[in-house]
Amino acid sequence: MKVNGMIRIVTILGSVRQNNNSAKALAIVNAELNKNPNVKIIGINPAELNLSLPGIKNNSGDAKWVNEQIKAADGVIIVSPEYHGSYSSVIKLVLDNLNFPALMKEKPVALVGVASGQIGAVKSIEHLRSVLSHMGAMVMPGPVSIANVDKVFNENGDCLNDLVLKRLVNLSENLLRFIKRSLLPSISFEQLSRN
Ligand SMILES: Cc1cc2nc3c(=O)[nH]c(=O)nc-3n(C[C@H](O)[C@H](O)[C@H](O)COP(=O)(O)O)c2cc1C
């Protein structure tokens, strides 16, 4: 029942590197989301999951869990590093573990990219936007591309760049606003009329 229920945000972390910058960006987004007591965050961290390439037998149950989380999500946030001019393979692994036709259909998805280069993570974000649109997701406007990421976060994960911080906060707020205004009222109306 969505009327008075929690907003479920599923996050997908796109890096499995130790002390990765994607997780630092995601932590800021999570902190912002956590200010809202009605938000429940479910983190998909490929480093903690046993996911296989499509067609490879795997009895771990992790792919099923990922599918369940995406299916139940009101919104999704994906944070990807820029690797060789695109998004990371672990994100593709998560996406390719989703059932086909994909459960992303009509899900609002917000995108964050991190890159050590000065051009930022524009390509990973654009490639992700293309794939997610193909999957039927509603990719949110205003993705955050973080350039020169090694100078943006310190070892502790503190954000040293006010503009980046503001953009990450805005991304979180915009996604929640979109879900509250656009999705929840229609779900509530549907349930009200059925009841
Ligand atoms: C395999 C690999 C490829 C990379 N390719 C690019 C690239 O094309 N452009 C760029 O700006 N940085 C590139 N980088 C640097 C990463 O963007 C940078 O290390 C960033 O911190 C990675 O995010 P992560 O710390 O979350 O893994 C690459 C790093 C790796 C490991």
mmCIF file of N, CA, C and O in Angstrom, residues 53-122:
data_model
loop_
_atom_site.group_PDB
_atom_site.id
_atom_site.type_symbol
_atom_site.label_atom_id
_atom_site.label_comp_id
_atom_site.label_asym_id
_atom_site.label_seq_id
_atom_site.Cartn_x
_atom_site.Cartn_y
_atom_site.Cartn_z
ATOM 1 N N LEU A 53 27.381 -13.952 -15.370
ATOM 2 C CA LEU A 53 27.029 -13.538 -16.726
ATOM 3 C C LEU A 53 25.781 -14.312 -17.159
ATOM 4 O O LEU A 53 25.568 -15.444 -16.710
ATOM 5 N N PRO A 54 24.945 -13.713 -18.012
ATOM 6 C CA PRO A 54 23.740 -14.415 -18.455
ATOM 7 C C PRO A 54 24.084 -15.789 -19.039
ATOM 8 O O PRO A 54 25.032 -15.916 -19.810
ATOM 9 N N GLY A 55 23.329 -16.789 -18.615
ATOM 10 C CA GLY A 55 23.536 -18.135 -19.148
ATOM 11 C C GLY A 55 24.425 -19.009 -18.285
ATOM 12 O O GLY A 55 24.471 -20.226 -18.460
ATOM 13 N N ILE A 56 25.143 -18.398 -17.345
ATOM 14 C CA ILE A 56 25.998 -19.182 -16.437
ATOM 15 C C ILE A 56 25.175 -19.577 -15.211
ATOM 16 O O ILE A 56 24.532 -18.727 -14.589
ATOM 17 N N LYS A 57 25.185 -20.874 -14.887
ATOM 18 C CA LYS A 57 24.364 -21.360 -13.777
ATOM 19 C C LYS A 57 24.856 -20.769 -12.456
ATOM 20 O O LYS A 57 26.067 -20.701 -12.209
ATOM 21 N N ASN A 58 23.902 -20.340 -11.642
ATOM 22 C CA ASN A 58 24.253 -19.700 -10.378
ATOM 23 C C ASN A 58 23.085 -19.891 -9.425
ATOM 24 O O ASN A 58 21.985 -19.415 -9.668
ATOM 25 N N ASN A 59 23.334 -20.589 -8.328
ATOM 26 C CA ASN A 59 22.248 -20.870 -7.379
ATOM 27 C C ASN A 59 22.273 -19.962 -6.155
ATOM 28 O O ASN A 59 21.647 -20.254 -5.142
ATOM 29 N N SER A 60 23.009 -18.865 -6.235
ATOM 30 C CA SER A 60 23.180 -18.023 -5.039
ATOM 31 C C SER A 60 21.884 -17.342 -4.587
ATOM 32 O O SER A 60 21.745 -16.991 -3.421
ATOM 33 N N GLY A 61 20.989 -17.114 -5.524
ATOM 34 C CA GLY A 61 19.768 -16.385 -5.174
ATOM 35 C C GLY A 61 19.945 -14.875 -5.245
ATOM 36 O O GLY A 61 18.986 -14.114 -5.057
ATOM 37 N N ASP A 62 21.157 -14.424 -5.513
ATOM 38 C CA ASP A 62 21.400 -12.970 -5.519
ATOM 39 C C ASP A 62 20.718 -12.275 -6.695
ATOM 40 O O ASP A 62 20.220 -11.154 -6.556
ATOM 41 N N ALA A 63 20.696 -12.932 -7.843
ATOM 42 C CA ALA A 63 20.026 -12.323 -8.998
ATOM 43 C C ALA A 63 18.535 -12.152 -8.712
ATOM 44 O O ALA A 63 17.937 -11.124 -9.043
ATOM 45 N N LYS A 64 17.963 -13.162 -8.058
ATOM 46 C CA LYS A 64 16.533 -13.090 -7.701
ATOM 47 C C LYS A 64 16.314 -11.908 -6.750
ATOM 48 O O LYS A 64 15.358 -11.140 -6.902
ATOM 49 N N TRP A 65 17.220 -11.757 -5.772
ATOM 50 C CA TRP A 65 17.096 -10.662 -4.811
ATOM 51 C C TRP A 65 17.177 -9.311 -5.540
ATOM 52 O O TRP A 65 16.367 -8.412 -5.268
ATOM 53 N N VAL A 66 18.110 -9.196 -6.468
ATOM 54 C CA VAL A 66 18.255 -7.942 -7.217
ATOM 55 C C VAL A 66 16.969 -7.645 -7.994
ATOM 56 O O VAL A 66 16.466 -6.512 -7.981
ATOM 57 N N ASN A 67 16.419 -8.653 -8.644
ATOM 58 C CA ASN A 67 15.171 -8.461 -9.394
ATOM 59 C C ASN A 67 14.031 -8.015 -8.484
ATOM 60 O O ASN A 67 13.252 -7.122 -8.841
ATOM 61 N N GLU A 68 13.961 -8.625 -7.298
ATOM 62 C CA GLU A 68 12.898 -8.258 -6.351
ATOM 63 C C GLU A 68 13.032 -6.802 -5.917
ATOM 64 O O GLU A 68 12.046 -6.077 -5.788
ATOM 65 N N GLN A 69 14.281 -6.399 -5.667
ATOM 66 C CA GLN A 69 14.495 -5.017 -5.193
ATOM 67 C C GLN A 69 14.129 -4.011 -6.276
ATOM 68 O O GLN A 69 13.484 -3.002 -6.005
ATOM 69 N N ILE A 70 14.541 -4.287 -7.504
ATOM 70 C CA ILE A 70 14.229 -3.343 -8.593
ATOM 71 C C ILE A 70 12.721 -3.311 -8.839
ATOM 72 O O ILE A 70 12.132 -2.253 -9.038
ATOM 73 N N LYS A 71 12.110 -4.475 -8.787
ATOM 74 C CA LYS A 71 10.649 -4.536 -9.011
ATOM 75 C C LYS A 71 9.906 -3.679 -7.983
ATOM 76 O O LYS A 71 8.952 -2.963 -8.318
ATOM 77 N N ALA A 72 10.353 -3.723 -6.737
ATOM 78 C CA ALA A 72 9.652 -3.005 -5.661
ATOM 79 C C ALA A 72 10.077 -1.539 -5.561
ATOM 80 O O ALA A 72 9.491 -0.783 -4.784
ATOM 81 N N ALA A 73 11.067 -1.134 -6.345
ATOM 82 C CA ALA A 73 11.621 0.224 -6.192
ATOM 83 C C ALA A 73 10.660 1.290 -6.709
ATOM 84 O O ALA A 73 10.008 1.113 -7.735
ATOM 85 N N ASP A 74 10.605 2.410 -5.975
ATOM 86 C CA ASP A 74 9.899 3.592 -6.487
ATOM 87 C C ASP A 74 10.837 4.443 -7.321
ATOM 88 O O ASP A 74 10.400 5.228 -8.156
ATOM 89 N N GLY A 75 12.120 4.314 -7.059
ATOM 90 C CA GLY A 75 13.125 5.050 -7.812
ATOM 91 C C GLY A 75 14.471 4.357 -7.678
ATOM 92 O O GLY A 75 14.682 3.576 -6.745
ATOM 93 N N VAL A 76 15.332 4.627 -8.643
ATOM 94 C CA VAL A 76 16.652 3.978 -8.668
ATOM 95 C C VAL A 76 17.716 5.059 -8.859
ATOM 96 O O VAL A 76 17.487 6.040 -9.584
ATOM 97 N N ILE A 77 18.830 4.881 -8.182
ATOM 98 C CA ILE A 77 19.970 5.776 -8.390
ATOM 99 C C ILE A 77 21.171 4.912 -8.754
ATOM 100 O O ILE A 77 21.491 3.946 -8.046
ATOM 101 N N ILE A 78 21.797 5.240 -9.871
ATOM 102 C CA ILE A 78 22.977 4.481 -10.297
ATOM 103 C C ILE A 78 24.189 5.403 -10.260
ATOM 104 O O ILE A 78 24.160 6.499 -10.810
ATOM 105 N N VAL A 79 25.242 4.945 -9.601
ATOM 106 C CA VAL A 79 26.491 5.711 -9.563
ATOM 107 C C VAL A 79 27.555 4.893 -10.287
ATOM 108 O O VAL A 79 27.884 3.777 -9.874
ATOM 109 N N SER A 80 28.056 5.454 -11.357
ATOM 110 C CA SER A 80 29.034 4.706 -12.164
ATOM 111 C C SER A 80 30.351 5.458 -12.303
ATOM 112 O O SER A 80 30.365 6.673 -12.494
ATOM 113 N N PRO A 81 31.445 4.728 -12.251
ATOM 114 C CA PRO A 81 32.710 5.340 -12.657
ATOM 115 C C PRO A 81 32.790 5.410 -14.184
ATOM 116 O O PRO A 81 32.073 4.668 -14.870
ATOM 117 N N GLU A 82 33.618 6.289 -14.671
ATOM 118 C CA GLU A 82 33.914 6.306 -16.107
ATOM 119 C C GLU A 82 35.100 5.368 -16.310
ATOM 120 O O GLU A 82 36.188 5.602 -15.778
ATOM 121 N N TYR A 83 34.865 4.276 -17.023
ATOM 122 C CA TYR A 83 35.937 3.333 -17.349
ATOM 123 C C TYR A 83 36.036 3.254 -18.874
ATOM 124 O O TYR A 83 35.067 2.838 -19.535
ATOM 125 N N HIS A 84 37.170 3.609 -19.414
ATOM 126 C CA HIS A 84 37.396 3.539 -20.862
ATOM 127 C C HIS A 84 36.249 4.155 -21.657
ATOM 128 O O HIS A 84 35.713 3.554 -22.596
ATOM 129 N N GLY A 85 35.855 5.331 -21.246
ATOM 130 C CA GLY A 85 34.841 6.071 -22.009
ATOM 131 C C GLY A 85 33.445 5.500 -21.929
ATOM 132 O O GLY A 85 32.614 5.759 -22.796
ATOM 133 N N SER A 86 33.149 4.758 -20.854
ATOM 134 C CA SER A 86 31.789 4.238 -20.699
ATOM 135 C C SER A 86 31.523 3.937 -19.225
ATOM 136 O O SER A 86 32.352 4.246 -18.371
ATOM 137 N N TYR A 87 30.369 3.336 -18.969
ATOM 138 C CA TYR A 87 30.070 2.951 -17.587
ATOM 139 C C TYR A 87 30.703 1.597 -17.287
ATOM 140 O O TYR A 87 31.188 0.911 -18.194
ATOM 141 N N SER A 88 30.705 1.232 -16.007
ATOM 142 C CA SER A 88 31.480 0.050 -15.604
ATOM 143 C C SER A 88 30.779 -1.261 -15.950
ATOM 144 O O SER A 88 29.555 -1.338 -16.048
ATOM 145 N N SER A 89 31.588 -2.290 -16.074
ATOM 146 C CA SER A 89 31.053 -3.613 -16.409
ATOM 147 C C SER A 89 30.189 -4.171 -15.280
ATOM 148 O O SER A 89 29.266 -4.945 -15.536
ATOM 149 N N VAL A 90 30.463 -3.797 -14.035
ATOM 150 C CA VAL A 90 29.635 -4.362 -12.960
ATOM 151 C C VAL A 90 28.204 -3.809 -13.022
ATOM 152 O O VAL A 90 27.259 -4.502 -12.633
ATOM 153 N N ILE A 91 28.061 -2.594 -13.515
ATOM 154 C CA ILE A 91 26.689 -2.090 -13.696
ATOM 155 C C ILE A 91 25.992 -2.881 -14.789
ATOM 156 O O ILE A 91 24.840 -3.291 -14.649
ATOM 157 N N LYS A 92 26.702 -3.149 -15.866
ATOM 158 C CA LYS A 92 26.091 -3.952 -16.942
ATOM 159 C C LYS A 92 25.744 -5.340 -16.411
ATOM 160 O O LYS A 92 24.709 -5.917 -16.790
ATOM 161 N N LEU A 93 26.596 -5.862 -15.529
ATOM 162 C CA LEU A 93 26.311 -7.179 -14.948
ATOM 163 C C LEU A 93 25.008 -7.140 -14.149
ATOM 164 O O LEU A 93 24.177 -8.053 -14.267
ATOM 165 N N VAL A 94 24.831 -6.096 -13.362
ATOM 166 C CA VAL A 94 23.581 -5.968 -12.604
ATOM 167 C C VAL A 94 22.402 -5.860 -13.579
ATOM 168 O O VAL A 94 21.395 -6.574 -13.445
ATOM 169 N N LEU A 95 22.533 -4.999 -14.575
ATOM 170 C CA LEU A 95 21.422 -4.809 -15.532
ATOM 171 C C LEU A 95 21.126 -6.101 -16.289
ATOM 172 O O LEU A 95 19.964 -6.432 -16.547
ATOM 173 N N ASP A 96 22.169 -6.834 -16.642
ATOM 174 C CA ASP A 96 21.969 -8.072 -17.414
ATOM 175 C C ASP A 96 21.463 -9.223 -16.550
ATOM 176 O O ASP A 96 21.115 -10.286 -17.067
ATOM 177 N N ASN A 97 21.427 -9.005 -15.236
ATOM 178 C CA ASN A 97 20.814 -9.992 -14.344
ATOM 179 C C ASN A 97 19.340 -9.685 -14.094
ATOM 180 O O ASN A 97 18.665 -10.420 -13.367
ATOM 181 N N LEU A 98 18.862 -8.581 -14.675
ATOM 182 C CA LEU A 98 17.432 -8.277 -14.554
ATOM 183 C C LEU A 98 16.659 -9.083 -15.582
ATOM 184 O O LEU A 98 17.132 -9.282 -16.708
ATOM 185 N N ASN A 99 15.483 -9.517 -15.173
ATOM 186 C CA ASN A 99 14.666 -10.327 -16.076
ATOM 187 C C ASN A 99 14.311 -9.528 -17.321
ATOM 188 O O ASN A 99 14.262 -8.304 -17.300
ATOM 189 N N PHE A 100 14.071 -10.246 -18.396
ATOM 190 C CA PHE A 100 13.715 -9.629 -19.669
ATOM 191 C C PHE A 100 12.291 -10.029 -20.029
ATOM 192 O O PHE A 100 11.962 -11.206 -19.921
ATOM 193 N N PRO A 101 11.376 -9.149 -20.420
ATOM 194 C CA PRO A 101 11.538 -7.698 -20.528
ATOM 195 C C PRO A 101 11.858 -7.084 -19.160
ATOM 196 O O PRO A 101 11.384 -7.576 -18.137
ATOM 197 N N ALA A 102 12.593 -6.007 -19.183
ATOM 198 C CA ALA A 102 13.232 -5.529 -17.971
ATOM 199 C C ALA A 102 12.276 -4.895 -16.971
ATOM 200 O O ALA A 102 11.290 -4.258 -17.322
ATOM 201 N N LEU A 103 12.648 -5.076 -15.703
ATOM 202 C CA LEU A 103 11.860 -4.532 -14.598
ATOM 203 C C LEU A 103 12.059 -3.031 -14.426
ATOM 204 O O LEU A 103 11.433 -2.411 -13.591
ATOM 205 N N MET A 104 12.936 -2.461 -15.218
ATOM 206 C CA MET A 104 13.197 -1.024 -15.125
ATOM 207 C C MET A 104 12.081 -0.200 -15.748
ATOM 208 O O MET A 104 12.065 1.016 -15.626
ATOM 209 N N LYS A 105 11.166 -0.890 -16.423
ATOM 210 C CA LYS A 105 10.116 -0.175 -17.153
ATOM 211 C C LYS A 105 9.401 0.840 -16.246
ATOM 212 O O LYS A 105 8.913 0.483 -15.174
ATOM 213 N N GLU A 106 9.412 2.092 -16.684
ATOM 214 C CA GLU A 106 8.726 3.199 -16.004
ATOM 215 C C GLU A 106 9.300 3.539 -14.642
ATOM 216 O O GLU A 106 8.679 4.277 -13.872
ATOM 217 N N LYS A 107 10.484 3.021 -14.327
ATOM 218 C CA LYS A 107 11.134 3.426 -13.061
ATOM 219 C C LYS A 107 11.878 4.732 -13.288
ATOM 220 O O LYS A 107 12.644 4.834 -14.266
ATOM 221 N N PRO A 108 11.708 5.704 -12.398
ATOM 222 C CA PRO A 108 12.576 6.873 -12.486
ATOM 223 C C PRO A 108 13.984 6.511 -12.033
ATOM 224 O O PRO A 108 14.163 5.882 -10.993
ATOM 225 N N VAL A 109 14.956 6.867 -12.857
ATOM 226 C CA VAL A 109 16.353 6.517 -12.545
ATOM 227 C C VAL A 109 17.208 7.783 -12.610
ATOM 228 O O VAL A 109 17.202 8.498 -13.625
ATOM 229 N N ALA A 110 17.927 8.058 -11.524
ATOM 230 C CA ALA A 110 18.840 9.206 -11.485
ATOM 231 C C ALA A 110 20.276 8.694 -11.628
ATOM 232 O O ALA A 110 20.625 7.641 -11.090
ATOM 233 N N LEU A 111 21.080 9.461 -12.368
ATOM 234 C CA LEU A 111 22.432 8.990 -12.696
ATOM 235 C C LEU A 111 23.520 9.910 -12.150
ATOM 236 O O LEU A 111 23.443 11.132 -12.265
ATOM 237 N N VAL A 112 24.553 9.265 -11.592
ATOM 238 C CA VAL A 112 25.754 9.973 -11.148
ATOM 239 C C VAL A 112 26.943 9.260 -11.780
ATOM 240 O O VAL A 112 26.974 8.027 -11.840
ATOM 241 N N GLY A 113 27.909 10.042 -12.265
ATOM 242 C CA GLY A 113 29.126 9.445 -12.815
ATOM 243 C C GLY A 113 30.349 10.112 -12.211
ATOM 244 O O GLY A 113 30.328 11.315 -11.930
ATOM 245 N N VAL A 114 31.401 9.334 -11.980
ATOM 246 C CA VAL A 114 32.647 9.907 -11.469
ATOM 247 C C VAL A 114 33.779 9.552 -12.423
ATOM 248 O O VAL A 114 33.820 8.455 -12.982
ATOM 249 N N ALA A 115 34.685 10.510 -12.611
ATOM 250 C CA ALA A 115 35.821 10.272 -13.513
ATOM 251 C C ALA A 115 37.026 11.057 -13.027
ATOM 252 O O ALA A 115 36.892 12.159 -12.485
ATOM 253 N N SER A 116 38.202 10.481 -13.236
ATOM 254 C CA SER A 116 39.411 11.206 -12.830
ATOM 255 C C SER A 116 39.769 12.278 -13.854
ATOM 256 O O SER A 116 40.464 13.234 -13.544
ATOM 257 N N GLY A 117 39.262 12.154 -15.067
ATOM 258 C CA GLY A 117 39.578 13.117 -16.119
ATOM 259 C C GLY A 117 38.767 14.402 -16.002
ATOM 260 O O GLY A 117 37.745 14.440 -15.317
ATOM 261 N N GLN A 118 39.242 15.443 -16.707
ATOM 262 C CA GLN A 118 38.560 16.737 -16.584
ATOM 263 C C GLN A 118 37.284 16.833 -17.406
ATOM 264 O O GLN A 118 36.475 17.736 -17.207
ATOM 265 N N ILE A 119 37.076 15.885 -18.331
ATOM 266 C CA ILE A 119 35.825 15.899 -19.110
ATOM 267 C C ILE A 119 34.674 15.355 -18.259
ATOM 268 O O ILE A 119 33.513 15.623 -18.528
ATOM 269 N N GLY A 120 35.035 14.621 -17.237
ATOM 270 C CA GLY A 120 34.003 14.059 -16.369
ATOM 271 C C GLY A 120 33.472 12.737 -16.897
ATOM 272 O O GLY A 120 34.085 12.104 -17.768
ATOM 273 N N ALA A 121 32.323 12.346 -16.371
ATOM 274 C CA ALA A 121 31.767 11.021 -16.675
ATOM 275 C C ALA A 121 30.621 11.135 -17.677
ATOM 276 O O ALA A 121 29.643 10.392 -17.607
ATOM 277 N N VAL A 122 30.783 12.060 -18.611
ATOM 278 C CA VAL A 122 29.707 12.347 -19.571
ATOM 279 C C VAL A 122 29.359 11.107 -20.397
ATOM 280 O O VAL A 122 28.179 10.805 -20.630
#
